[in-house]
Each structure stands twice: as C-alpha cells, then as structure tokens.
Amino acid sequence: MKTHATEKDIVIRSIKKLTEKALASEIAENTTLGDFLAYKCTTHGTNEYAIYSTTEWAYFKLLEENRFVNEAHVEALMNSFVKDGYLFTILYVNENMQIIDGQHRFEAAKRSGLPVYFMVMPGWGIKEVTILNVNSRNWTIVDFMETHAKSGNPNYIRFKEFYDAHEFEITVCQLIVAGKRSRGTASFDKFRTGLMIVDDQQITEAYLRAKKIMELKQFHPHGFRSRNFVEAILILLNTKNYDHAHLIEKLTLYPEVLLVQARSLRVEEYLKLFLDKYNFRRTKNRIELSRRY
C-alpha cells in the first residue's frame, strides 16, 4: 500500500468559488497577515465568511499547548487522500496563523503537496481548541490533561505530576484524587473543559491514598490497577474505624487465592472479600459498610 500521495495519485475535489469577502477589521490591521491573505491565498466565501486556500504551508504554526501530532493519524489521512480523493475540510487558525483545529489534516496536506483550506478566527486560542474537541472522539482525556497543563493551569500541572508518578490509568487517577467513587459525568466534563480544581492539600492526600492502594499490589498483582479495585479500596478508606494496616496483616496471614489469580472482580465482590478478611476472628472494632457506599 502506498504511504505517500503524489499529484498523479490524488484527485482534488474542487469547490465553487464564491464572492470574495473583505477582511475583518482585526485582520486588516495586521499588515503581514493581510498581505499573506491578499497575495498568497485564493479566497472562497460569501458575505458572511471567507475561506482561504494556499500552498504556502510555512505561514502556519502549531499551538505549543496543543497535543502532539500523531504520526499514525497523519499517515492514515494521506492514504485516504490517495484512495478516496482529497476530501478537504476547513482548518481554523487565529490571527497569528496558529492552527486551532485541524493540525493533523494540515500536516497530511502539507506532506502530500496539497493546498490547505482555512478560516481566520481572530482571538481564538487554546480555550477554543478545548471547546472544539470536548465532544470529539479524536481527543482522549490524556490529550485534555496535557493541553491544560501545557497552558499553565496549576490544577492540571499538579494532576499531571500525580498521573506521571503512578501506574494507574488517568480515569483511575481521577478517582484517587477525588477520594471517592464517581457518580456521574459532571466531574468528567469539568476535567475536559479545564474547570477542574485540585489544590496542594488534595494532591497530598491523593499520594497517601495511592500509597495505600499500592501496598495491596502484592496480594492482587493482576488487578490492583483496575477501576473496580480502586473504588473498593476508596470505599474502605472512607469507612468509619477502618484500619488499613489491619487489612494488610490479615491478607498476609490468610492470603486469598481468588485475589491473587483474578484480573478484576466487581466492586461488591472486592468489598465482601475484604470485609470477610478484615473481620475474621475480630470481636471488637469490626467494620460495616453503609447501605449507600
């Protein structure tokens, strides 16, 4: 299979050239940008918007805070240009020619020697990058974390340091930092849109929780990182009179074969197993879980 497109291979699907639109005042004040659009680009548009096309790829820039370019994605787009024709889509750039949306499409078009089609959105930046991608399947939750951390958000910088220091998936790290089970999507939406707040005290407590979870790795080597396991331990840590050292002692004295061999159990199965071990031959200071844990 070909991996690089050539002019001979690619059919460029044309668009109808529409009425040229005057530059917005914010753009007109930028002489460099104005000259570039006027002399280096072909304009397609209506009275409401303007779409530009150009092969002057050197004028475009990537936002430093934006996610890294995924080479596999770029290669897939280039292969699609060869196989299906160049079904271009519009890039969004700001007045500094920084790409707000479409950096993979830009890179694929550039490497293929194809024109890029774009709209200029003055004032747009990393906030708009996030908004455009909140509902996009192309962005992972790690992408959002990286983006907000790179933009200097101290909450995400703290969270990323915690994430990088542990073996857990990012969604499991969210649970550990929150210190409880997740009951909905509100916190997830806040995380993606940059509204998460995590102070130093919360991160310190999260490190302590993570340490206690890691102490159980020896008893559950195949599943200690699973979401269900972590949720079960967080429930125990929030249970009145729970003594973590006592659970470690009981699991050491009475190893659980199921726990050692299993990759993951249901939260309820973990809790029953831990309660049985914890309360075994213990007449005082037994623990009981509330009905709503």
JSON list of N, CA, C and O in Angstrom, two decimals, residues 19-61:
[
{"chain": "A", "resi": 19, "resn": "THR", "atom": "N", "xyz": [-18.27, 34.65, -3.77]},
{"chain": "A", "resi": 19, "resn": "THR", "atom": "CA", "xyz": [-17.95, 36.06, -3.67]},
{"chain": "A", "resi": 19, "resn": "THR", "atom": "C", "xyz": [-16.84, 36.30, -2.65]},
{"chain": "A", "resi": 19, "resn": "THR", "atom": "O", "xyz": [-16.90, 35.80, -1.52]},
{"chain": "A", "resi": 20, "resn": "GLU", "atom": "N", "xyz": [-15.82, 37.07, -3.03]},
{"chain": "A", "resi": 20, "resn": "GLU", "atom": "CA", "xyz": [-14.73, 37.36, -2.10]},
{"chain": "A", "resi": 20, "resn": "GLU", "atom": "C", "xyz": [-15.21, 38.31, -1.02]},
{"chain": "A", "resi": 20, "resn": "GLU", "atom": "O", "xyz": [-15.92, 39.27, -1.28]},
{"chain": "A", "resi": 21, "resn": "LYS", "atom": "N", "xyz": [-14.83, 38.05, 0.21]},
{"chain": "A", "resi": 21, "resn": "LYS", "atom": "CA", "xyz": [-15.27, 38.86, 1.34]},
{"chain": "A", "resi": 21, "resn": "LYS", "atom": "C", "xyz": [-14.11, 39.71, 1.86]},
{"chain": "A", "resi": 21, "resn": "LYS", "atom": "O", "xyz": [-12.99, 39.24, 1.94]},
{"chain": "A", "resi": 22, "resn": "ALA", "atom": "N", "xyz": [-14.42, 40.95, 2.23]},
{"chain": "A", "resi": 22, "resn": "ALA", "atom": "CA", "xyz": [-13.37, 41.83, 2.77]},
{"chain": "A", "resi": 22, "resn": "ALA", "atom": "C", "xyz": [-12.88, 41.28, 4.09]},
{"chain": "A", "resi": 22, "resn": "ALA", "atom": "O", "xyz": [-13.61, 40.62, 4.84]},
{"chain": "A", "resi": 23, "resn": "LEU", "atom": "N", "xyz": [-11.61, 41.56, 4.39]},
{"chain": "A", "resi": 23, "resn": "LEU", "atom": "CA", "xyz": [-11.03, 41.09, 5.64]},
{"chain": "A", "resi": 23, "resn": "LEU", "atom": "C", "xyz": [-11.69, 41.78, 6.82]},
{"chain": "A", "resi": 23, "resn": "LEU", "atom": "O", "xyz": [-12.06, 42.95, 6.76]},
{"chain": "A", "resi": 24, "resn": "ALA", "atom": "N", "xyz": [-11.83, 41.04, 7.92]},
{"chain": "A", "resi": 24, "resn": "ALA", "atom": "CA", "xyz": [-12.35, 41.61, 9.15]},
{"chain": "A", "resi": 24, "resn": "ALA", "atom": "C", "xyz": [-11.37, 42.67, 9.65]},
{"chain": "A", "resi": 24, "resn": "ALA", "atom": "O", "xyz": [-10.19, 42.64, 9.34]},
{"chain": "A", "resi": 25, "resn": "SER", "atom": "N", "xyz": [-11.86, 43.61, 10.43]},
{"chain": "A", "resi": 25, "resn": "SER", "atom": "CA", "xyz": [-11.02, 44.72, 10.88]},
{"chain": "A", "resi": 25, "resn": "SER", "atom": "C", "xyz": [-9.81, 44.23, 11.67]},
{"chain": "A", "resi": 25, "resn": "SER", "atom": "O", "xyz": [-8.71, 44.77, 11.55]},
{"chain": "A", "resi": 26, "resn": "GLU", "atom": "N", "xyz": [-9.99, 43.17, 12.47]},
{"chain": "A", "resi": 26, "resn": "GLU", "atom": "CA", "xyz": [-8.88, 42.65, 13.25]},
{"chain": "A", "resi": 26, "resn": "GLU", "atom": "C", "xyz": [-7.77, 42.12, 12.35]},
{"chain": "A", "resi": 26, "resn": "GLU", "atom": "O", "xyz": [-6.59, 42.22, 12.67]},
{"chain": "A", "resi": 27, "resn": "ILE", "atom": "N", "xyz": [-8.15, 41.55, 11.22]},
{"chain": "A", "resi": 27, "resn": "ILE", "atom": "CA", "xyz": [-7.17, 41.00, 10.28]},
{"chain": "A", "resi": 27, "resn": "ILE", "atom": "C", "xyz": [-6.53, 42.12, 9.46]},
{"chain": "A", "resi": 27, "resn": "ILE", "atom": "O", "xyz": [-5.33, 42.13, 9.23]},
{"chain": "A", "resi": 28, "resn": "ALA", "atom": "N", "xyz": [-7.34, 43.09, 9.05]},
{"chain": "A", "resi": 28, "resn": "ALA", "atom": "CA", "xyz": [-6.84, 44.17, 8.21]},
{"chain": "A", "resi": 28, "resn": "ALA", "atom": "C", "xyz": [-5.75, 44.96, 8.91]},
{"chain": "A", "resi": 28, "resn": "ALA", "atom": "O", "xyz": [-4.84, 45.50, 8.27]},
{"chain": "A", "resi": 29, "resn": "GLU", "atom": "N", "xyz": [-5.82, 45.05, 10.25]},
{"chain": "A", "resi": 29, "resn": "GLU", "atom": "CA", "xyz": [-4.83, 45.80, 11.00]},
{"chain": "A", "resi": 29, "resn": "GLU", "atom": "C", "xyz": [-3.48, 45.08, 11.05]},
{"chain": "A", "resi": 29, "resn": "GLU", "atom": "O", "xyz": [-2.46, 45.68, 11.37]},
{"chain": "A", "resi": 30, "resn": "ASN", "atom": "N", "xyz": [-3.48, 43.79, 10.76]},
{"chain": "A", "resi": 30, "resn": "ASN", "atom": "CA", "xyz": [-2.26, 43.01, 10.76]},
{"chain": "A", "resi": 30, "resn": "ASN", "atom": "C", "xyz": [-1.71, 42.99, 9.33]},
{"chain": "A", "resi": 30, "resn": "ASN", "atom": "O", "xyz": [-2.16, 42.22, 8.49]},
{"chain": "A", "resi": 31, "resn": "THR", "atom": "N", "xyz": [-0.73, 43.87, 9.05]},
{"chain": "A", "resi": 31, "resn": "THR", "atom": "CA", "xyz": [-0.23, 44.02, 7.68]},
{"chain": "A", "resi": 31, "resn": "THR", "atom": "C", "xyz": [0.32, 42.72, 7.12]},
{"chain": "A", "resi": 31, "resn": "THR", "atom": "O", "xyz": [0.04, 42.35, 5.98]},
{"chain": "A", "resi": 32, "resn": "THR", "atom": "N", "xyz": [1.09, 42.01, 7.95]},
{"chain": "A", "resi": 32, "resn": "THR", "atom": "CA", "xyz": [1.71, 40.77, 7.48]},
{"chain": "A", "resi": 32, "resn": "THR", "atom": "C", "xyz": [0.64, 39.75, 7.08]},
{"chain": "A", "resi": 32, "resn": "THR", "atom": "O", "xyz": [0.70, 39.15, 6.01]},
{"chain": "A", "resi": 33, "resn": "LEU", "atom": "N", "xyz": [-0.34, 39.57, 7.96]},
{"chain": "A", "resi": 33, "resn": "LEU", "atom": "CA", "xyz": [-1.41, 38.62, 7.67]},
{"chain": "A", "resi": 33, "resn": "LEU", "atom": "C", "xyz": [-2.24, 39.10, 6.49]},
{"chain": "A", "resi": 33, "resn": "LEU", "atom": "O", "xyz": [-2.61, 38.32, 5.62]},
{"chain": "A", "resi": 34, "resn": "GLY", "atom": "N", "xyz": [-2.54, 40.40, 6.46]},
{"chain": "A", "resi": 34, "resn": "GLY", "atom": "CA", "xyz": [-3.33, 40.93, 5.36]},
{"chain": "A", "resi": 34, "resn": "GLY", "atom": "C", "xyz": [-2.66, 40.71, 4.02]},
{"chain": "A", "resi": 34, "resn": "GLY", "atom": "O", "xyz": [-3.30, 40.32, 3.04]},
{"chain": "A", "resi": 35, "resn": "ASP", "atom": "N", "xyz": [-1.35, 40.96, 3.95]},
{"chain": "A", "resi": 35, "resn": "ASP", "atom": "CA", "xyz": [-0.60, 40.74, 2.71]},
{"chain": "A", "resi": 35, "resn": "ASP", "atom": "C", "xyz": [-0.59, 39.27, 2.33]},
{"chain": "A", "resi": 35, "resn": "ASP", "atom": "O", "xyz": [-0.72, 38.91, 1.15]},
{"chain": "A", "resi": 36, "resn": "PHE", "atom": "N", "xyz": [-0.42, 38.41, 3.33]},
{"chain": "A", "resi": 36, "resn": "PHE", "atom": "CA", "xyz": [-0.41, 36.98, 3.06]},
{"chain": "A", "resi": 36, "resn": "PHE", "atom": "C", "xyz": [-1.74, 36.53, 2.45]},
{"chain": "A", "resi": 36, "resn": "PHE", "atom": "O", "xyz": [-1.77, 35.84, 1.43]},
{"chain": "A", "resi": 37, "resn": "LEU", "atom": "N", "xyz": [-2.84, 36.95, 3.06]},
{"chain": "A", "resi": 37, "resn": "LEU", "atom": "CA", "xyz": [-4.15, 36.54, 2.57]},
{"chain": "A", "resi": 37, "resn": "LEU", "atom": "C", "xyz": [-4.44, 37.14, 1.20]},
{"chain": "A", "resi": 37, "resn": "LEU", "atom": "O", "xyz": [-5.05, 36.49, 0.34]},
{"chain": "A", "resi": 38, "resn": "ALA", "atom": "N", "xyz": [-3.98, 38.36, 0.99]},
{"chain": "A", "resi": 38, "resn": "ALA", "atom": "CA", "xyz": [-4.28, 39.05, -0.27]},
{"chain": "A", "resi": 38, "resn": "ALA", "atom": "C", "xyz": [-3.45, 38.52, -1.44]},
{"chain": "A", "resi": 38, "resn": "ALA", "atom": "O", "xyz": [-3.93, 38.43, -2.57]},
{"chain": "A", "resi": 39, "resn": "TYR", "atom": "N", "xyz": [-2.18, 38.17, -1.18]},
{"chain": "A", "resi": 39, "resn": "TYR", "atom": "CA", "xyz": [-1.27, 37.85, -2.27]},
{"chain": "A", "resi": 39, "resn": "TYR", "atom": "C", "xyz": [-0.86, 36.38, -2.36]},
{"chain": "A", "resi": 39, "resn": "TYR", "atom": "O", "xyz": [-0.34, 35.94, -3.38]},
{"chain": "A", "resi": 40, "resn": "LYS", "atom": "N", "xyz": [-1.07, 35.62, -1.30]},
{"chain": "A", "resi": 40, "resn": "LYS", "atom": "CA", "xyz": [-0.62, 34.23, -1.28]},
{"chain": "A", "resi": 40, "resn": "LYS", "atom": "C", "xyz": [-1.77, 33.23, -1.22]},
{"chain": "A", "resi": 40, "resn": "LYS", "atom": "O", "xyz": [-1.54, 32.02, -1.24]},
{"chain": "A", "resi": 41, "resn": "CYS", "atom": "N", "xyz": [-3.00, 33.73, -1.13]},
{"chain": "A", "resi": 41, "resn": "CYS", "atom": "CA", "xyz": [-4.13, 32.82, -0.95]},
{"chain": "A", "resi": 41, "resn": "CYS", "atom": "C", "xyz": [-5.20, 33.07, -2.00]},
{"chain": "A", "resi": 41, "resn": "CYS", "atom": "O", "xyz": [-5.32, 34.16, -2.54]},
{"chain": "A", "resi": 42, "resn": "THR", "atom": "N", "xyz": [-5.95, 32.02, -2.26]},
{"chain": "A", "resi": 42, "resn": "THR", "atom": "CA", "xyz": [-7.16, 32.13, -3.08]},
{"chain": "A", "resi": 42, "resn": "THR", "atom": "C", "xyz": [-8.34, 32.16, -2.14]},
{"chain": "A", "resi": 42, "resn": "THR", "atom": "O", "xyz": [-8.40, 31.39, -1.17]},
{"chain": "A", "resi": 43, "resn": "THR", "atom": "N", "xyz": [-9.28, 33.07, -2.39]},
{"chain": "A", "resi": 43, "resn": "THR", "atom": "CA", "xyz": [-10.40, 33.25, -1.46]},
{"chain": "A", "resi": 43, "resn": "THR", "atom": "C", "xyz": [-11.67, 32.64, -2.02]},
{"chain": "A", "resi": 43, "resn": "THR", "atom": "O", "xyz": [-12.02, 32.82, -3.18]},
{"chain": "A", "resi": 44, "resn": "HIS", "atom": "N", "xyz": [-12.36, 31.92, -1.15]},
{"chain": "A", "resi": 44, "resn": "HIS", "atom": "CA", "xyz": [-13.68, 31.39, -1.46]},
{"chain": "A", "resi": 44, "resn": "HIS", "atom": "C", "xyz": [-14.58, 31.86, -0.32]},
{"chain": "A", "resi": 44, "resn": "HIS", "atom": "O", "xyz": [-14.18, 31.82, 0.83]},
{"chain": "A", "resi": 45, "resn": "GLY", "atom": "N", "xyz": [-15.77, 32.31, -0.59]},
{"chain": "A", "resi": 45, "resn": "GLY", "atom": "CA", "xyz": [-16.57, 32.74, 0.55]},
{"chain": "A", "resi": 45, "resn": "GLY", "atom": "C", "xyz": [-17.89, 33.35, 0.16]},
{"chain": "A", "resi": 45, "resn": "GLY", "atom": "O", "xyz": [-18.29, 33.36, -1.01]},
{"chain": "A", "resi": 46, "resn": "THR", "atom": "N", "xyz": [-18.56, 33.89, 1.15]},
{"chain": "A", "resi": 46, "resn": "THR", "atom": "CA", "xyz": [-19.82, 34.59, 0.97]},
{"chain": "A", "resi": 46, "resn": "THR", "atom": "C", "xyz": [-19.71, 35.90, 1.72]},
{"chain": "A", "resi": 46, "resn": "THR", "atom": "O", "xyz": [-18.65, 36.24, 2.24]},
{"chain": "A", "resi": 47, "resn": "ASN", "atom": "N", "xyz": [-20.77, 36.63, 1.83]},
{"chain": "A", "resi": 47, "resn": "ASN", "atom": "CA", "xyz": [-20.76, 37.87, 2.59]},
{"chain": "A", "resi": 47, "resn": "ASN", "atom": "C", "xyz": [-20.64, 37.63, 4.09]},
{"chain": "A", "resi": 47, "resn": "ASN", "atom": "O", "xyz": [-20.39, 38.55, 4.85]},
{"chain": "A", "resi": 48, "resn": "GLU", "atom": "N", "xyz": [-20.84, 36.39, 4.52]},
{"chain": "A", "resi": 48, "resn": "GLU", "atom": "CA", "xyz": [-20.83, 36.09, 5.95]},
{"chain": "A", "resi": 48, "resn": "GLU", "atom": "C", "xyz": [-19.50, 35.53, 6.42]},
{"chain": "A", "resi": 48, "resn": "GLU", "atom": "O", "xyz": [-19.16, 35.62, 7.59]},
{"chain": "A", "resi": 49, "resn": "TYR", "atom": "N", "xyz": [-18.73, 34.93, 5.54]},
{"chain": "A", "resi": 49, "resn": "TYR", "atom": "CA", "xyz": [-17.46, 34.34, 5.95]},
{"chain": "A", "resi": 49, "resn": "TYR", "atom": "C", "xyz": [-16.55, 34.22, 4.74]},
{"chain": "A", "resi": 49, "resn": "TYR", "atom": "O", "xyz": [-16.97, 34.32, 3.60]},
{"chain": "A", "resi": 50, "resn": "ALA", "atom": "N", "xyz": [-15.27, 34.01, 5.03]},
{"chain": "A", "resi": 50, "resn": "ALA", "atom": "CA", "xyz": [-14.30, 33.80, 3.95]},
{"chain": "A", "resi": 50, "resn": "ALA", "atom": "C", "xyz": [-13.50, 32.55, 4.23]},
{"chain": "A", "resi": 50, "resn": "ALA", "atom": "O", "xyz": [-13.08, 32.31, 5.36]},
{"chain": "A", "resi": 51, "resn": "ILE", "atom": "N", "xyz": [-13.31, 31.75, 3.20]},
{"chain": "A", "resi": 51, "resn": "ILE", "atom": "CA", "xyz": [-12.48, 30.55, 3.28]},
{"chain": "A", "resi": 51, "resn": "ILE", "atom": "C", "xyz": [-11.30, 30.77, 2.35]},
{"chain": "A", "resi": 51, "resn": "ILE", "atom": "O", "xyz": [-11.48, 31.13, 1.18]},
{"chain": "A", "resi": 52, "resn": "TYR", "atom": "N", "xyz": [-10.10, 30.58, 2.86]},
{"chain": "A", "resi": 52, "resn": "TYR", "atom": "CA", "xyz": [-8.89, 30.78, 2.07]},
{"chain": "A", "resi": 52, "resn": "TYR", "atom": "C", "xyz": [-8.23, 29.45, 1.77]},
{"chain": "A", "resi": 52, "resn": "TYR", "atom": "O", "xyz": [-8.33, 28.50, 2.55]},
{"chain": "A", "resi": 53, "resn": "SER", "atom": "N", "xyz": [-7.53, 29.38, 0.66]},
{"chain": "A", "resi": 53, "resn": "SER", "atom": "CA", "xyz": [-6.73, 28.19, 0.35]},
{"chain": "A", "resi": 53, "resn": "SER", "atom": "C", "xyz": [-5.35, 28.64, -0.08]},
{"chain": "A", "resi": 53, "resn": "SER", "atom": "O", "xyz": [-5.19, 29.70, -0.70]},
{"chain": "A", "resi": 54, "resn": "THR", "atom": "N", "xyz": [-4.34, 27.84, 0.27]},
{"chain": "A", "resi": 54, "resn": "THR", "atom": "CA", "xyz": [-2.97, 28.19, -0.07]},
{"chain": "A", "resi": 54, "resn": "THR", "atom": "C", "xyz": [-2.09, 26.95, -0.01]},
{"chain": "A", "resi": 54, "resn": "THR", "atom": "O", "xyz": [-2.44, 25.96, 0.65]},
{"chain": "A", "resi": 55, "resn": "THR", "atom": "N", "xyz": [-0.95, 27.04, -0.68]},
{"chain": "A", "resi": 55, "resn": "THR", "atom": "CA", "xyz": [0.08, 26.02, -0.54]},
{"chain": "A", "resi": 55, "resn": "THR", "atom": "C", "xyz": [1.32, 26.61, 0.15]},
{"chain": "A", "resi": 55, "resn": "THR", "atom": "O", "xyz": [2.38, 26.01, 0.13]},
{"chain": "A", "resi": 56, "resn": "GLU", "atom": "N", "xyz": [1.17, 27.78, 0.74]},
{"chain": "A", "resi": 56, "resn": "GLU", "atom": "CA", "xyz": [2.26, 28.41, 1.49]},
{"chain": "A", "resi": 56, "resn": "GLU", "atom": "C", "xyz": [2.22, 27.89, 2.93]},
{"chain": "A", "resi": 56, "resn": "GLU", "atom": "O", "xyz": [1.86, 28.58, 3.87]},
{"chain": "A", "resi": 57, "resn": "TRP", "atom": "N", "xyz": [2.62, 26.65, 3.09]},
{"chain": "A", "resi": 57, "resn": "TRP", "atom": "CA", "xyz": [2.47, 25.98, 4.39]},
{"chain": "A", "resi": 57, "resn": "TRP", "atom": "C", "xyz": [3.33, 26.59, 5.49]},
{"chain": "A", "resi": 57, "resn": "TRP", "atom": "O", "xyz": [3.03, 26.46, 6.67]},
{"chain": "A", "resi": 58, "resn": "ALA", "atom": "N", "xyz": [4.43, 27.25, 5.11]},
{"chain": "A", "resi": 58, "resn": "ALA", "atom": "CA", "xyz": [5.36, 27.80, 6.10]},
{"chain": "A", "resi": 58, "resn": "ALA", "atom": "C", "xyz": [4.73, 28.89, 6.96]},
{"chain": "A", "resi": 58, "resn": "ALA", "atom": "O", "xyz": [5.23, 29.20, 8.04]},
{"chain": "A", "resi": 59, "resn": "TYR", "atom": "N", "xyz": [3.62, 29.48, 6.50]},
{"chain": "A", "resi": 59, "resn": "TYR", "atom": "CA", "xyz": [2.99, 30.54, 7.26]},
{"chain": "A", "resi": 59, "resn": "TYR", "atom": "C", "xyz": [2.21, 30.01, 8.47]},
{"chain": "A", "resi": 59, "resn": "TYR", "atom": "O", "xyz": [1.89, 30.76, 9.38]},
{"chain": "A", "resi": 60, "resn": "PHE", "atom": "N", "xyz": [1.92, 28.72, 8.48]},
{"chain": "A", "resi": 60, "resn": "PHE", "atom": "CA", "xyz": [1.10, 28.15, 9.55]},
{"chain": "A", "resi": 60, "resn": "PHE", "atom": "C", "xyz": [1.97, 27.72, 10.73]},
{"chain": "A", "resi": 60, "resn": "PHE", "atom": "O", "xyz": [3.11, 27.31, 10.57]},
{"chain": "A", "resi": 61, "resn": "LYS", "atom": "N", "xyz": [1.39, 27.81, 11.93]},
{"chain": "A", "resi": 61, "resn": "LYS", "atom": "CA", "xyz": [2.10, 27.45, 13.15]},
{"chain": "A", "resi": 61, "resn": "LYS", "atom": "C", "xyz": [1.22, 26.54, 14.00]},
{"chain": "A", "resi": 61, "resn": "LYS", "atom": "O", "xyz": [-0.02, 26.62, 13.94]}
]
